[in-house]
Phi, psi and omega in degrees: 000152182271136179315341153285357181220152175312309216286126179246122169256184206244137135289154189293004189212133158313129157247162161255356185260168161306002197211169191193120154303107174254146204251152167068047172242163184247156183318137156085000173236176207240104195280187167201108179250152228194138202226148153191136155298153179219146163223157193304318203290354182123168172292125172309207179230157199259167168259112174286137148319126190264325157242166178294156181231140169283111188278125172190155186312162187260164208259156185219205190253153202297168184269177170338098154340152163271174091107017213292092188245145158265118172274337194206128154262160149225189185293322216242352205196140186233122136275117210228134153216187196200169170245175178275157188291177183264018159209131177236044153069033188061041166190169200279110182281136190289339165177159186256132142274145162244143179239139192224159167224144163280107171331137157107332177252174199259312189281165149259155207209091163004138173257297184279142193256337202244167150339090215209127166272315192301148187238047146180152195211162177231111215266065168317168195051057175242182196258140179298125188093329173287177184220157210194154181246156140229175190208156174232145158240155181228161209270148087232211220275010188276319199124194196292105186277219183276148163295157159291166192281186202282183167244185184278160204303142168230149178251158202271111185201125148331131163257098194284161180165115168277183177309155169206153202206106190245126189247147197265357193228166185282186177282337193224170190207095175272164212210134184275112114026099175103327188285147137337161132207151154237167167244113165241147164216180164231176185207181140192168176180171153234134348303184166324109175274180195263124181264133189240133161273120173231144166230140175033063161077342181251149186312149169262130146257180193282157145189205183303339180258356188210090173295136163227158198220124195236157145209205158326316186238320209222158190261196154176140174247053217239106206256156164236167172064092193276135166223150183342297159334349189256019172252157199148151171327098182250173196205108177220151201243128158242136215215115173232207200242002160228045165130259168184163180198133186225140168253176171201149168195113178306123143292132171204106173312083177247180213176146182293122186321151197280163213273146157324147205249152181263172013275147136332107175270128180274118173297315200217142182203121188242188175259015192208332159190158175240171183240096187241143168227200184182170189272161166269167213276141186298321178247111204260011183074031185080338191230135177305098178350076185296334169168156174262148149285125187243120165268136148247180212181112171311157178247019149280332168247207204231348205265117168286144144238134156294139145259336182200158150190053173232301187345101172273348163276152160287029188202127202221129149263153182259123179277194151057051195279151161232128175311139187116314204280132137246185207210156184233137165229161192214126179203143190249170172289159166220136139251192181279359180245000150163195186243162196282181187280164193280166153277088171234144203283169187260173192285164186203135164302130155280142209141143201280081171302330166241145200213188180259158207297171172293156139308110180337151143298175189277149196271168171239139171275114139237181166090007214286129178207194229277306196236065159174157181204111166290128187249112182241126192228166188276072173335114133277169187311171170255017190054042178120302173262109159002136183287091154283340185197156176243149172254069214273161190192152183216161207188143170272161191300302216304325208280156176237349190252104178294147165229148177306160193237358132215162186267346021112102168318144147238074187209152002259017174292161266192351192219178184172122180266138198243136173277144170072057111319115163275136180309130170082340170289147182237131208240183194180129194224153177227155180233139175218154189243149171242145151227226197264326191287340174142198185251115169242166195351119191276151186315192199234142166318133166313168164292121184320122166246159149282143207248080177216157180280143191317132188273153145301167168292118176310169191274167180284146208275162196246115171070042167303153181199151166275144193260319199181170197190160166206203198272005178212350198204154185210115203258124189235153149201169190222229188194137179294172210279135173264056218173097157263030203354053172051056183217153189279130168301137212251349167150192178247162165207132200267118204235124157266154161224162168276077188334131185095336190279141171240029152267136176252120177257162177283127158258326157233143183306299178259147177294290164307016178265347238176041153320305170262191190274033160222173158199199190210115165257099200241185176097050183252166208251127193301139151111295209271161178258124175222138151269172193217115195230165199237161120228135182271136181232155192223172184282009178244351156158192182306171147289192142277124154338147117221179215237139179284131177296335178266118130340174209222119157268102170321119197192138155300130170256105187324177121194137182324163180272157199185117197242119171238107185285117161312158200293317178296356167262021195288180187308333186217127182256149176240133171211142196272183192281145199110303188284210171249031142043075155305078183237122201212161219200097178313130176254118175239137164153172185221126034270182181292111173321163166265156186252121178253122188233107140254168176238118173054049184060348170241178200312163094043123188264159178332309221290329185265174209241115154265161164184151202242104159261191159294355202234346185186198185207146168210150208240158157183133159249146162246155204061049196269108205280166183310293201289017194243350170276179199170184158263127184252122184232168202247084186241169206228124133243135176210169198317336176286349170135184204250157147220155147231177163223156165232133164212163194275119167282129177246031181338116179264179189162161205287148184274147158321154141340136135301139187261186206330098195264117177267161180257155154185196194024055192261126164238185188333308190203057161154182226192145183250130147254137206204126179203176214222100197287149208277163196305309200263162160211043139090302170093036178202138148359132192266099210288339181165179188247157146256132186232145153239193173185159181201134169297167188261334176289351184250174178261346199252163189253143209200107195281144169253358187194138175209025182230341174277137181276018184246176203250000148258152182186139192265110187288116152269190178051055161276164179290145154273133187100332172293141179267130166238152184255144172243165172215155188188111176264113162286161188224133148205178200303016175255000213064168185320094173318173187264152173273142166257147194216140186308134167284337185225158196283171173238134161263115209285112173184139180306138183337118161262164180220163191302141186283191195249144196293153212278158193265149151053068159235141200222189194244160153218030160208117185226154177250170155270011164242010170220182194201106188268147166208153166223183185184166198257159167284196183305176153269284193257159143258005138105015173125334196217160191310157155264154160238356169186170164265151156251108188252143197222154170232203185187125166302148178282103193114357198279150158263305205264168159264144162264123173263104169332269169175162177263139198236193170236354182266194198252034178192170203210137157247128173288143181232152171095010200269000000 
């Protein structure tokens, strides 16, 4: 049984000897066996194996090593190697002795001292010259088998040979990205040389990717999954000690090249197109860039459209742009080995980034003399691009056609004398700045000079005075100076002082704030005393004051409220509905009055926008209903006293419903209408009515009139027996008033009256408590079927009749008499 299981099998044959062969175990495993004698009485009891047995060949000690070389002499050292013998006697061999003998001795003498597996070894330490056999034998757990046979006498001696170095590769080696490559050769020399590997001057060492494989004759270099890194010199050197021998072969990794290096530069960004540029890729993958791909792409969709992929510059324009929009642009490298990952730019507006420069400020004139003027201006921005040149242009005031004042570049000064002026002529000059993008907008005009030699100052203005004042402003005017030192005046500037005060403040900054000969100096404090002084100024500089002769006591000067009524305030104003109601009214007094606006003695409605200036007041509704007229007044008041005005609002607008509309004289087949013209009309003549009618049975209304001016009207041609509804709208020229309506329908059918009394009536039988009668019918029934008689009698000498009854027939018997 195998020693891991219960279960005992039988061999297939009886023996009669002692000893017995068993077949069909398998290698390597571990038995267990069992005996039992038999006789005709039957089977013993067995005999066990007390340990497991291994099934395995029987082991003996290994045969001879093979193959026993000497690889290497030097004066002092032998290197030897061997194969393992071809049977190693049914165990694993445990170690090799090498044995060596010195020609001239009998014995061999251990070489390996320690325990050596290895099949070549190296015999140091020997004496220069001798000379020696060796032989190896090899172990196992049997012992030491036969030695192999010697090798031949070897003597201790240097062996010389320089390197020699026959190579499997070219001077260049190109290589795909991801691929293998190896450097294979063969060599030899003596001693052995030593193989050294470079790349680009530096030692190669091993690693997951680099492999290197030496062996006695041949070399080997070998990368796998190859990258770009892996391009470079290599160089390998074999080297002894009587000389060196080097190979070389340029590697070159190649691979599609790495993205364009970023950012996108926008060069130029217009509103219809850009100039955009970018670096070539750091890695061009070995191989020479052939051209980029440029793409764009709305940054509102998902779509790339191409523009070039022929371009070999970094730099492209994009055409077919929409203003407004932005756009990404995207673009890769291409070589023969393929195209890099993209470059993409960050988004950017189309739109004109660079533009002609701005317009100056307006320039200033000095310097101004019979023929000639200096014009001096500011830099303006440049619109991006650098300023190259200025355009200065001059014009007479009168003239519409500017001219350049020279063809003569002008930068980067800032100024410019402009030449050749006519004397007395009055001029005007503008400036426009250029750059690469064009000439842009010229400055707004100088102030007009005379081309005349500098002018004086002028004389001090003539007779100031104060005019009028109020509790806060002191109203002056004076007379030009009579002396302009023969330059135009250019305004006044107005100066205060605070009797006691020894500073004069400015009422206005600039002469030109102050043109004319008067001016209103207000923010002055009620209650206080000031004087007041003029100076006339011109383009060669101030006057001399001159002085108002009084102080000025600052005070409200009374004067009464004073109403100058606008054409909208006349006694009646009319405005139809809808529109805009307008009222407005010039206010005078002093101090300003206060302004009150009512209607019909109470406010106002919300809806209308009053507003109060200094000079007046205005009312205004807008959209304005029938119920916004009225009388509207106007009061005006200050401490001097009150006015008011009123006028009459008229909202024209469509007239009211009419009033009580009766029905009457209705017959069969027509009906008299009566009405009452309505409380409002509107505020305009009432031009006519509109009538209608409608079966009760119908939805639609049906005019019988629409022109009459009378407050009545006969609906005829009605159906008799039919119900009808009337209406009755007034109109004018404002349009169509709401209709009034009948409250209950009228039914068209003729008047009834008492039918006519019955004919031939007699008795024609009598008792003594009745009396039978008959009679004939009426000549008329009064419009309608009869339904009955009525019979009455009367004692003879009687005032009154007795009423019987009423019957339906043409006969009666009276009873009870």
């Amino acid at each position: 049984r195998e020693s891991d299981h219960r279960a005992w099998t039988p061999v297939s044959y009886t023996v009669t000897r002692q000893n017995a062969t068993v077949q069909g175990l398998t290698e390597g495993k571990a038995y267990f066996f069992r005996i039992a004698a038999e006789n005709i009485i039957g089977m013993g009891p067995f005999t066990e194996t007390t340990k497991e047995i291994v099934i395995r060949d029987p082991i003996t000690v290994p045969d001879r090593p093979e193959d026993l070389e000497v690889k290497a002499v030097t004066k002092n050292s032998v290197t030897l190697t061997w194969n393992p013998p071809k049977y190693n006697g049914g165990s694993d061999i445990t170690m090799y002795v090498l044995e060596s003998r010195l020609i001239g001795k009998e014995k061999f003498h251990k070489v390996t001292k320690e325990k050596m597996l290895d099949r070549k070894y190296t015999v140091e330490g020997l004496k220069e010259g001798d000379t020696y056999e060796y032989r190896v034998s090899a172990c196992n757990i049997v012992g030491q088998g036969k030695p192999s046979f010697c090798t031949k006498p070897i003597t201790c001696k240097d062996e010389i040979a320089p390197p020699s170095l026959d190579l499997d590769f070219r001077d260049k080696l190109i290589v795909r990205v991801g691929e293998a490559f190896s450097l294979t050769g063969r060599y030899s020399g003596k001693p052995a040389p030593k193989v050294t590997w470079l790349k680009d001057d530096i030692v190669v060492k091993e690693d997951d990717r680099t492999k290197i494989k030496t062996t006695p004759t041949t070399l080997c270099l070998g990368i796998l999954k190859s990258v770009r890194e892996d391009s470079g010199k290599y160089c390998v050197t074999v080297e002894n000690s009587t000389g060196s021998r080097k190979g070389f072969c340029q590697v070159n990794v190649v691979d599609r090249p790495s993205p364009p290096v970023g950012p996108v530069i926008f060069d130029e960004i217009h509103k219809d197109h850009m100039i955009v540029s970018w670096k070539p890729p750091l890695d061009d993958g070995g191989s020479e860039i052939t051209n980029y791909i440029v793409e764009k792409k709305d940054a509102h969709r998902d779509v790339w459209m191409p523009v070039t992929s022929t371009t070999v510059k970094t730099t492209c324009k994009i055409p077919k742009l929409l203003e407004g929009r932005e756009y990404q642009i995207r673009i890769y490298a291409e070589n023969l080995y393929g195209i890099s990952d993209p470059l993409i730019s960050d988004e950017m507006k189309a739109k004109d980034r660079f533009r002609v420069p701005d317009a100056p400020e307006q320039p200033i004139i000095k310097n101004v003399t019979k023929d000639s003027a200096v014009v001096v201006w500011k830099k303006p921005y440049d619109g991006g691009k650098p300023i190259t040149n200025y355009i200065v242009e001059k014009k007479e005031t009168m003239a519409t056609r500017w001219v350049r004042v020279t063809k003569d570049p002008i930068f980067p000064s800032t100024e410019f004398k402009v030449p050749d002026l006519l004397e007395g002529c009055q001029y005007e000059f503008r400036v426009s700045a250029e750059n690469e993008i064009g000439i842009g907008e010229p400055s707004p005009p100088s102030k007009p000079i005379f081309a005349r030699d500098p002018i004086a100052k002028p004389s001090p203005p003539v007779n100031p005075e104060a005019v009028d004042k109020t509790k806060n402003s002191v109203d002056l005017c004076w007379q030009p100076p009579r002396h302009d030192g023969n330059g135009k005046i250019i305004g006044y500037l107005v100066e205060y002082q605070k009797v006691g005060d020894e500073e004069w403040k400015k009422a206005n900054l600039t002469a030109d704030s102050c043109p004319e000969t008067k001016y209103k100096v207000t923010g002055l404090t009620e209650g206080l005393t000031y004087k007041f002084r003029v100076k006339a100024v011109n383009a060669a500089g101030e006057s001399e004051p001159a002085y108002v002769p009084d102080p000025v006591e600052v005070k409200d000067r009374l004067e009464p409220p004073e109403l100058i009524l606008d054409a909208n305030m006349a006694r009646e104003q009319h405005v139809k509905a809808g529109d805009t109601l307008r009222l407005s009214a010039v206010i005078k007094g002093v101090p300003f009055p206060k302004v009150s606006w009512k209607k019909e003695d109470r406010e106002v409605s919300p809806k209308a926008d009053i507003e109060v200036t200094g000079v007046g007041s205005k009312l205004e509704i807008r959209n304005t209903v029938h119920e916004d007229g009225g009388i509207y007044s106007l009061t005006v008041e200050n401490p001097a006293g009150s006015k008011t005005v009123s006028v009459k609002v008229v909202v024209l607008d469509k007239p009211g419903p009419p009033r009580n509309l009766q029905v009457s004289e209705v017959r069969s087949d027509s009906c008299y209408l009566t009405w009452m013209e309505p409380e409002d009309d509107g505020g305009s003549v009432i031009t006519n009515y509109v009538v209608e009618r409608k079966d009760v049975a119908s939805a639609q209304w049906v005019a019988i009139s629409s022109s009459s001016k009378k407050r009545s009207h006969m609906a005829k041609y009605l159906m008799e027996g039919t119900q009808y509804l009337f209406r009755v709208a007034a109109e004018n020229q404002f349009g169509r008033g709401p209709y009034v309506e009948t409250l209950k329908p009228i039914k068209a059918i003729d008047p009834l009256h008492p039918p006519g009394p019955p004919k031939n009536l007699h008795h024609v039988d009598v008792d003594k408590t009745e009396v039978s009668l008959v009679w004939n019918r009426p000549d008329r029934d009064g419009g309608a079927e009869i339904t009955g008689y009525l019979v009455e009698y009367q004692e003879d000498g009687a005032d009154e009749w007795t009423k019987f009854q009423t019957v339906p027939m043409l006969d009666c018997v009276v009873t009870g008499l």
